[in-house]
Coordinates of C-alpha atoms in Angstrom, one line a residue:
M1 CA 107.1 126.7 119.6
T2 CA 110.7 126.0 118.9
A3 CA 111.6 124.1 115.5
C4 CA 111.9 121.1 117.4
T5 CA 108.3 121.4 118.2
Y6 CA 107.3 121.9 115.3
K7 CA 109.2 119.0 113.4
Q8 CA 107.7 116.8 116.2
L9 CA 104.3 117.7 115.0
Q10 CA 104.9 117.3 111.8
A11 CA 106.1 113.6 112.5
E12 CA 103.1 112.6 114.8
A13 CA 100.2 114.0 112.2
S14 CA 102.3 111.6 109.7
L15 CA 101.9 108.9 111.8
S16 CA 98.3 109.5 112.8
M17 CA 97.5 109.6 108.9
Q18 CA 99.1 106.1 108.6
F19 CA 97.1 105.0 111.4
W20 CA 93.6 105.9 110.1
D21 CA 94.5 104.9 107.2
D22 CA 95.0 101.5 107.8
P23 CA 92.2 99.4 108.5
T24 CA 94.1 96.5 110.3
V25 CA 95.0 98.8 113.2
D26 CA 92.1 100.4 116.1
G27 CA 93.3 104.0 115.4
F28 CA 90.7 105.1 117.5
H29 CA 92.0 103.6 120.5
G30 CA 95.9 103.9 119.3
L31 CA 95.7 107.4 118.8
L32 CA 93.4 108.9 121.3
M33 CA 93.4 106.9 124.4
T34 CA 97.3 105.2 124.6
P35 CA 99.5 107.6 126.3
K36 CA 102.5 108.4 124.9
P37 CA 105.2 109.5 127.0
M38 CA 108.7 110.4 125.9
I39 CA 110.4 107.7 127.5
R40 CA 108.1 105.4 125.3
T41 CA 108.4 107.0 122.4
S42 CA 112.4 108.0 122.5
D43 CA 115.2 105.5 121.9
H44 CA 117.2 107.5 124.0
V45 CA 116.4 110.1 126.7
F46 CA 118.6 112.3 128.6
Q47 CA 118.2 115.3 131.4
L48 CA 119.6 119.0 132.3
C49 CA 119.2 118.9 136.0
E50 CA 120.8 121.8 137.4
L51 CA 119.2 124.2 135.6
V52 CA 121.2 127.2 137.2
K53 CA 123.7 126.4 135.0
L54 CA 121.7 128.2 132.1
Q55 CA 122.7 131.2 133.6
S56 CA 126.2 130.8 132.4
S57 CA 124.7 129.0 128.9
C58 CA 123.1 132.7 128.3
K59 CA 126.2 134.8 129.2
K60 CA 128.5 132.1 126.9
L61 CA 126.4 132.6 124.3
N62 CA 125.7 136.0 123.8
L63 CA 122.3 135.6 124.4
L64 CA 121.5 138.9 127.0
S65 CA 119.1 140.8 124.7
E66 CA 117.0 137.7 124.6
L67 CA 117.1 137.0 128.4
M68 CA 115.9 140.8 128.2
D69 CA 113.2 140.1 125.8
H70 CA 111.8 136.8 128.2
S71 CA 111.9 138.5 131.6
G72 CA 114.6 136.9 133.3
N73 CA 114.0 133.4 132.1
Y74 CA 117.5 132.1 131.2
V75 CA 115.4 128.6 130.6
H76 CA 113.4 129.5 127.8
T77 CA 116.4 132.1 126.6
A78 CA 118.5 129.1 125.9
L79 CA 116.7 126.2 125.2
P80 CA 116.2 127.2 121.4
F81 CA 120.1 127.6 121.0
I82 CA 120.6 124.5 123.0
L83 CA 118.3 122.5 120.4
S84 CA 119.8 124.2 117.5
L85 CA 123.7 123.0 118.7
L86 CA 122.6 119.5 119.0
Q87 CA 120.5 119.4 115.9
R88 CA 123.7 120.5 114.4
G89 CA 126.0 117.9 115.9
L90 CA 124.0 114.8 115.9
G91 CA 123.1 115.4 112.0
E92 CA 122.3 112.3 110.6
R93 CA 121.9 110.2 113.4
I94 CA 118.6 111.3 114.4
H95 CA 115.2 111.3 112.9
L96 CA 113.8 113.2 115.7
L97 CA 115.0 115.2 119.0
T98 CA 111.9 116.5 121.5
H99 CA 112.0 117.9 124.7
S100 CA 109.5 119.3 127.2
L101 CA 109.2 122.4 128.9
S102 CA 107.4 122.6 132.3
P103 CA 104.0 124.9 132.2
E104 CA 104.7 128.2 133.4
P105 CA 104.1 128.0 137.4
E106 CA 101.1 129.7 139.5
W107 CA 101.6 131.3 142.8
S108 CA 99.9 133.6 145.0
V109 CA 99.3 137.0 144.6
E110 CA 101.1 137.5 148.2
S111 CA 104.2 135.4 147.9
D112 CA 107.0 136.7 145.8
A113 CA 107.0 134.2 142.6
P114 CA 108.8 130.8 142.6
K115 CA 112.7 130.9 141.0
H116 CA 113.5 129.6 137.7
K117 CA 116.0 127.0 139.2
A118 CA 113.1 125.5 141.2
Q119 CA 111.9 124.4 137.7
P120 CA 111.7 120.3 137.0
P121 CA 114.7 119.3 135.0
L122 CA 114.5 119.9 131.1
S123 CA 114.3 116.5 129.3
F124 CA 114.8 115.6 125.9
G125 CA 114.4 112.8 123.3
L126 CA 116.5 110.7 120.8
L127 CA 114.5 109.2 117.7
L128 CA 118.0 107.6 116.6
N129 CA 118.7 106.3 113.0
P130 CA 120.0 103.0 113.8
E131 CA 121.9 102.7 110.8
L132 CA 124.2 106.2 111.2
A133 CA 123.6 106.4 115.1
T134 CA 126.2 104.5 116.0
S135 CA 129.2 105.0 113.6
V136 CA 132.0 106.3 116.0
L137 CA 133.3 108.5 113.1
E138 CA 132.2 112.1 112.2
R139 CA 133.8 113.1 108.9
G140 CA 133.9 116.5 107.6
P141 CA 134.5 118.7 104.7
S142 CA 138.4 118.9 103.2
A143 CA 140.9 120.7 104.6
D144 CA 140.8 123.7 101.6
S145 CA 137.0 124.0 101.9
P146 CA 135.7 127.2 103.3
K147 CA 133.8 125.1 105.6
A148 CA 136.8 123.7 107.6
A149 CA 136.5 126.0 110.0
E150 CA 133.0 126.0 110.9
F151 CA 133.6 122.2 111.2
R152 CA 136.5 122.7 113.8
Q153 CA 134.3 125.2 115.6
L154 CA 131.7 123.4 116.2
W155 CA 133.7 120.4 117.5
G156 CA 136.6 122.3 119.3
S157 CA 139.8 120.0 120.0
R158 CA 138.0 116.9 118.8
S159 CA 138.3 117.7 115.2
E160 CA 141.7 116.7 113.3
L161 CA 142.9 116.5 109.9
R162 CA 142.8 112.5 108.8
R163 CA 143.6 111.2 105.8
F164 CA 141.3 108.2 104.4
Q165 CA 141.8 105.0 101.9
D166 CA 140.5 107.5 99.2
S167 CA 143.4 109.4 99.5
A168 CA 141.0 112.5 101.0
I169 CA 142.7 114.7 103.7
T170 CA 139.7 115.7 105.3
E171 CA 138.5 117.4 108.9
A172 CA 137.0 114.4 111.3
V173 CA 136.3 113.6 114.8
L174 CA 136.9 110.2 116.3
W175 CA 135.0 109.0 119.3
E176 CA 135.3 106.3 121.0
G177 CA 133.9 102.7 121.0
K178 CA 135.6 99.4 120.5
S179 CA 132.4 97.5 121.3
M180 CA 129.0 97.7 120.5
C181 CA 127.4 98.4 124.0
Q182 CA 130.4 101.5 123.3
K183 CA 129.1 102.9 120.1
Q184 CA 125.6 102.7 120.8
L185 CA 127.1 106.0 123.6
V186 CA 128.0 107.3 120.8
P187 CA 125.0 110.5 120.8
K188 CA 126.2 110.8 124.7
Q189 CA 129.7 111.8 123.8
I190 CA 128.3 114.1 121.5
I191 CA 125.9 115.4 123.8
T192 CA 128.1 116.0 126.7
H193 CA 131.2 117.5 124.1
L194 CA 128.6 119.8 122.5
L195 CA 127.1 121.0 126.3
Q196 CA 130.2 121.7 128.0
L197 CA 132.0 123.1 125.0
H198 CA 129.5 125.6 123.7
A199 CA 127.3 126.3 127.1
D200 CA 129.7 125.5 130.0
I201 CA 126.8 122.7 131.1
P202 CA 129.5 120.3 132.8
E203 CA 128.6 116.2 132.1
S204 CA 127.7 116.3 135.8
S205 CA 124.5 118.3 134.9
V206 CA 123.4 115.6 132.4
R207 CA 121.2 112.6 133.6
Y208 CA 121.5 110.4 130.1
V209 CA 119.1 107.0 129.6
G210 CA 120.6 105.5 127.0
A211 CA 122.0 102.0 127.9
M212 CA 121.2 101.6 131.7
V213 CA 120.4 97.7 131.5
D214 CA 124.2 96.9 129.5
D215 CA 126.2 97.1 133.0
V216 CA 123.9 94.6 134.0
I217 CA 124.8 91.9 131.0
K218 CA 128.2 93.1 130.5
T219 CA 131.0 90.5 130.1
G220 CA 134.5 90.4 130.2
S221 CA 137.2 92.4 132.0
E222 CA 139.8 93.8 128.9
E223 CA 136.8 94.7 126.8
P224 CA 133.5 95.2 128.3
S225 CA 130.7 93.6 125.5
T226 CA 127.2 92.8 125.8
G227 CA 126.8 90.0 123.5
E228 CA 126.4 91.7 120.1
E229 CA 130.1 90.9 118.9
E230 CA 129.5 87.3 119.9
S231 CA 126.4 86.8 118.1
L232 CA 127.8 88.0 115.0
L233 CA 130.9 85.3 115.5
V234 CA 127.6 83.0 115.8
V235 CA 125.9 83.9 112.9
Q236 CA 129.0 84.3 110.4
S237 CA 130.2 80.6 112.0
Y238 CA 126.7 79.5 111.1
D239 CA 126.4 80.6 107.5
D240 CA 129.3 78.5 106.8
L241 CA 128.7 75.4 108.6
S242 CA 125.3 75.7 106.5
R243 CA 127.4 76.5 102.7
K244 CA 129.4 73.1 103.7
L245 CA 126.1 71.2 104.6
W246 CA 124.8 72.1 101.2
R247 CA 127.9 71.2 99.4
L248 CA 128.2 67.7 101.1
E249 CA 127.7 65.1 98.8
D250 CA 127.4 60.9 98.5
L251 CA 124.5 61.8 101.3
P252 CA 121.3 58.9 101.0
L253 CA 119.2 62.2 101.1
S254 CA 120.1 65.4 99.8
I255 CA 119.8 68.5 102.2
T256 CA 117.5 70.4 101.1
A257 CA 117.0 73.6 103.2
V258 CA 119.2 74.6 106.7
Q259 CA 117.7 76.5 109.1
G260 CA 118.5 78.0 113.0
A261 CA 116.6 76.9 115.5
H262 CA 118.6 79.2 118.4
P263 CA 117.9 82.7 119.9
A264 CA 121.9 83.6 119.5
L265 CA 121.0 83.0 115.4
R266 CA 117.8 86.0 115.9
Y267 CA 120.7 88.1 117.9
T268 CA 118.2 87.7 121.0
Q269 CA 120.4 85.6 123.3
V270 CA 121.1 87.7 125.9
F271 CA 124.1 85.5 126.9
P272 CA 125.2 84.0 123.1
P273 CA 127.6 81.1 123.5
R274 CA 131.1 82.2 123.4
P275 CA 133.9 80.5 121.3
L276 CA 135.7 78.2 123.4
K277 CA 139.3 77.2 122.7
M278 CA 139.4 73.2 125.0
D279 CA 142.5 72.7 127.2
Y280 CA 143.3 69.1 126.2
S281 CA 145.5 68.2 129.2
F282 CA 142.3 68.3 131.2
F283 CA 141.2 65.2 129.3
D284 CA 142.0 61.9 128.4
R285 CA 140.8 60.4 124.9
D286 CA 138.9 57.8 124.5
K287 CA 138.9 56.3 121.2
P288 CA 136.4 53.4 121.9
S289 CA 134.1 56.1 122.4
R290 CA 136.0 59.1 120.5
S291 CA 135.2 61.2 123.4
L292 CA 136.9 63.2 126.1
V293 CA 137.3 61.9 129.5
P294 CA 138.1 64.4 132.5
K295 CA 141.5 63.7 134.4
E296 CA 140.7 63.0 138.0
G297 CA 141.8 66.2 139.8
K298 CA 141.3 68.5 136.7
P299 CA 138.6 71.1 137.3
C300 CA 135.4 70.0 135.8
P301 CA 135.2 71.4 132.1
A302 CA 132.8 74.4 131.1
Y303 CA 129.6 73.4 130.0
I304 CA 129.3 74.8 126.5
T305 CA 125.6 75.7 125.6
P306 CA 125.0 74.0 122.0
I307 CA 122.9 75.8 119.4
T308 CA 120.6 73.8 117.5
V309 CA 120.1 73.7 113.4
I310 CA 117.5 71.6 111.5
C311 CA 118.5 70.4 108.3
H312 CA 115.8 68.8 106.1
M313 CA 115.9 66.1 104.0
E314 CA 114.5 65.5 100.6
G315 CA 111.3 63.5 100.3
S316 CA 111.7 60.1 99.2
G317 CA 108.4 57.6 98.6
K318 CA 110.9 55.1 100.2
W319 CA 110.5 56.1 103.8
P320 CA 108.9 53.1 105.6
H321 CA 105.6 53.4 107.4
D322 CA 107.0 52.5 110.8
R323 CA 108.0 54.9 112.7
L324 CA 111.2 53.1 114.8
A325 CA 112.3 52.1 111.3
I326 CA 112.3 55.9 110.5
R327 CA 114.5 56.5 113.8
H328 CA 117.1 54.2 113.1
I329 CA 116.9 55.7 109.6
R330 CA 117.3 58.9 110.9
A331 CA 120.3 57.5 113.2
A332 CA 122.3 56.3 109.7
F333 CA 121.9 59.4 107.9
H334 CA 123.1 61.2 111.4
I335 CA 126.1 59.0 111.0
R336 CA 126.9 59.2 108.1
L337 CA 126.7 63.2 107.9
G338 CA 129.2 63.0 110.7
E339 CA 131.5 61.1 108.7
L340 CA 131.6 63.1 105.7
L341 CA 131.9 66.5 107.7
K342 CA 135.3 64.3 109.3
K343 CA 136.3 63.6 106.1
H344 CA 136.2 66.7 104.2
H345 CA 136.0 69.5 107.1
N346 CA 138.0 67.6 109.8
Y347 CA 135.2 68.3 112.2
T348 CA 134.5 66.6 115.5
C349 CA 131.2 64.9 115.7
R350 CA 129.2 63.0 118.1
P351 CA 126.3 61.3 116.6
G352 CA 123.5 60.2 117.8
P353 CA 120.1 58.2 117.5
T354 CA 118.2 62.2 117.4
H355 CA 120.5 64.7 116.4
L356 CA 124.4 65.0 115.4
D357 CA 127.1 67.0 117.9
V358 CA 129.6 69.0 115.9
W359 CA 132.5 70.6 117.4
K360 CA 132.9 74.1 115.3
T361 CA 134.5 76.7 117.1
C362 CA 131.2 75.9 119.8
W363 CA 129.3 73.1 119.7
W364 CA 126.2 72.4 116.9
R365 CA 123.4 70.2 117.0
L366 CA 121.8 68.7 113.9
F367 CA 118.8 67.2 113.6
S368 CA 117.2 66.1 110.7
C369 CA 114.3 66.2 109.7
S370 CA 111.3 65.4 107.4
L371 CA 107.7 65.9 106.0
R372 CA 107.1 61.9 107.0
P373 CA 106.9 61.9 111.1
L374 CA 104.4 64.7 110.6
L375 CA 102.3 62.7 108.6
L376 CA 102.0 59.5 110.9
L377 CA 101.1 61.3 113.5
G378 CA 97.7 61.4 111.9
N379 CA 97.7 57.3 112.7
Y380 CA 98.0 58.3 116.1
R381 CA 94.7 57.3 118.4
P382 CA 94.8 59.0 122.3
Y383 CA 92.7 57.1 124.1
F384 CA 91.0 59.3 126.8
S385 CA 88.2 59.0 129.7
V386 CA 86.3 61.6 127.7
I387 CA 84.6 61.2 124.2
S388 CA 87.3 60.2 121.8
P389 CA 87.4 63.4 118.9
P390 CA 86.7 62.6 115.4
P391 CA 90.0 61.4 113.3
W392 CA 91.2 64.1 111.6
S393 CA 91.3 66.4 115.0
H394 CA 93.8 63.5 116.3
F395 CA 96.5 65.2 113.7
W396 CA 95.8 68.6 115.3
L397 CA 96.3 67.0 118.9
C398 CA 99.0 65.1 118.6
F399 CA 100.7 68.0 116.5
F400 CA 100.1 70.0 119.4
F401 CA 102.3 68.0 121.8
S402 CA 104.6 67.4 119.2
F403 CA 104.9 71.2 119.3
F404 CA 105.8 72.1 122.4
F405 CA 107.4 68.2 123.4
F406 CA 109.4 67.7 119.9
P407 CA 111.1 71.0 118.6
T408 CA 112.7 69.3 116.2
Y409 CA 109.6 69.9 114.0
F410 CA 108.6 73.3 114.5
C411 CA 110.5 74.2 111.0
S412 CA 108.8 71.6 109.3
F413 CA 105.1 72.8 110.3
S414 CA 105.4 75.7 107.8
R415 CA 106.1 73.1 104.8
S416 CA 103.8 70.7 105.9
C417 CA 100.5 73.5 105.5
E418 CA 102.1 74.4 102.2
R419 CA 101.4 70.4 101.2
I420 CA 98.6 69.3 103.5
S421 CA 95.6 72.0 101.7
R422 CA 93.7 71.3 105.0
C423 CA 96.4 72.6 107.3
S424 CA 96.6 76.0 105.9
S425 CA 92.9 76.9 106.5
V426 CA 93.3 77.1 110.0
L427 CA 97.5 78.5 110.1
H428 CA 96.5 81.8 110.9
R429 CA 94.7 80.9 113.7
W430 CA 97.1 78.2 114.9
A431 CA 99.0 80.7 117.1
S432 CA 96.1 82.1 119.2
F433 CA 94.8 78.6 119.3
A434 CA 98.1 77.0 121.0
S435 CA 98.5 80.1 123.3
F436 CA 94.8 79.3 124.7
I437 CA 94.7 75.5 125.2
C438 CA 98.1 75.9 126.5
S439 CA 96.5 77.2 129.7
L440 CA 93.8 74.6 130.1
P441 CA 94.8 71.6 132.2
L442 CA 93.8 68.1 131.2
T443 CA 91.3 66.6 133.2
G444 CA 88.9 63.9 133.5
G445 CA 91.2 60.9 132.8
T446 CA 94.8 60.5 131.8
T447 CA 96.1 60.2 127.7
R448 CA 98.1 56.7 126.8
W449 CA 100.0 57.2 123.1

């Protein structure tokens, strides 16, 4: 048993105790019935393919006596030293380093024993520390420290003296990584460098599985990116816009909350909207409609995906009870909001009856939201060819359709559940009910709203 296997056993035992002590988790099925292959329990996985290269590793690491103890099995001989080398190099970038070892081969007594190079590749798994795994700088001891020589011996030519902002001069290693997709492969750079330097294992013998999907979603020719930088720019622009919305005055109803409702604001958009600088030579300005009209013969303008933002308005007892009047008030609110953003921040705004489009680095689509439209849903009375449900069920049925067809009201759901006590009793059952009822077709007649 290697030291890494012992640490893995400790980590699995600690995780198992957490499963057994948690009454909300099916610990028996999760621990004893669910397989856990390395590809599912590790963030990054790599393999050593050409095991015959480990013969030269044993010579360079001076492991000839250990090789005799293992009866010439250079795989078992070099493995503990490779694990120790990788553990030193990766350091705090990983929480756990695991490995797989092929079982002892079996052969007939009438045939020769199989060669060690015929064993399957060695597999290694990395459980990364997300806070330090993508750091491109490995800072070492100061130049006059006794540990500086050990640091230079570990990293070889990659180690160099650097002066930092705190006036300290220390040994350091700088890895390549301009974009986030390159920083995610810093552990690969460390592994290939250490194996080549200390074990004579070339990079071609290392099969690394860490960011294979990035090649499919990379965009940009100069500095390829997978969307992390663009998502960060979108979030920063959203924070700036939300602060400016909070500080707006002279609004008929003040804004009580600003909520983003777009995958890019949750870092889950594969291709987030990119900042786009428009070429106004391709357009003619239409002053009456305050819009840009593409010129004839010019290329079609690029499509810009709007980013949805929901602005919650304060409650008021002066709201009308007519749905059409509420829509007119919301349209007037969009017009006034666009005027203030144009006046104070010089943003290009396009108000509409349902939303307000704002141009700030990218297109922002602002929806105004209040509790009144949700409460009015309880007054709707749909008619079916079947027996009508109880009156209170009208609210839930209408809200179900508005939940899927009018996402503007989605962010007000949590607020309505806080203010309406009867809603909060079924809040935890709503998610499972919605996913179930969505798969059922409406039969037996048509719906009239």
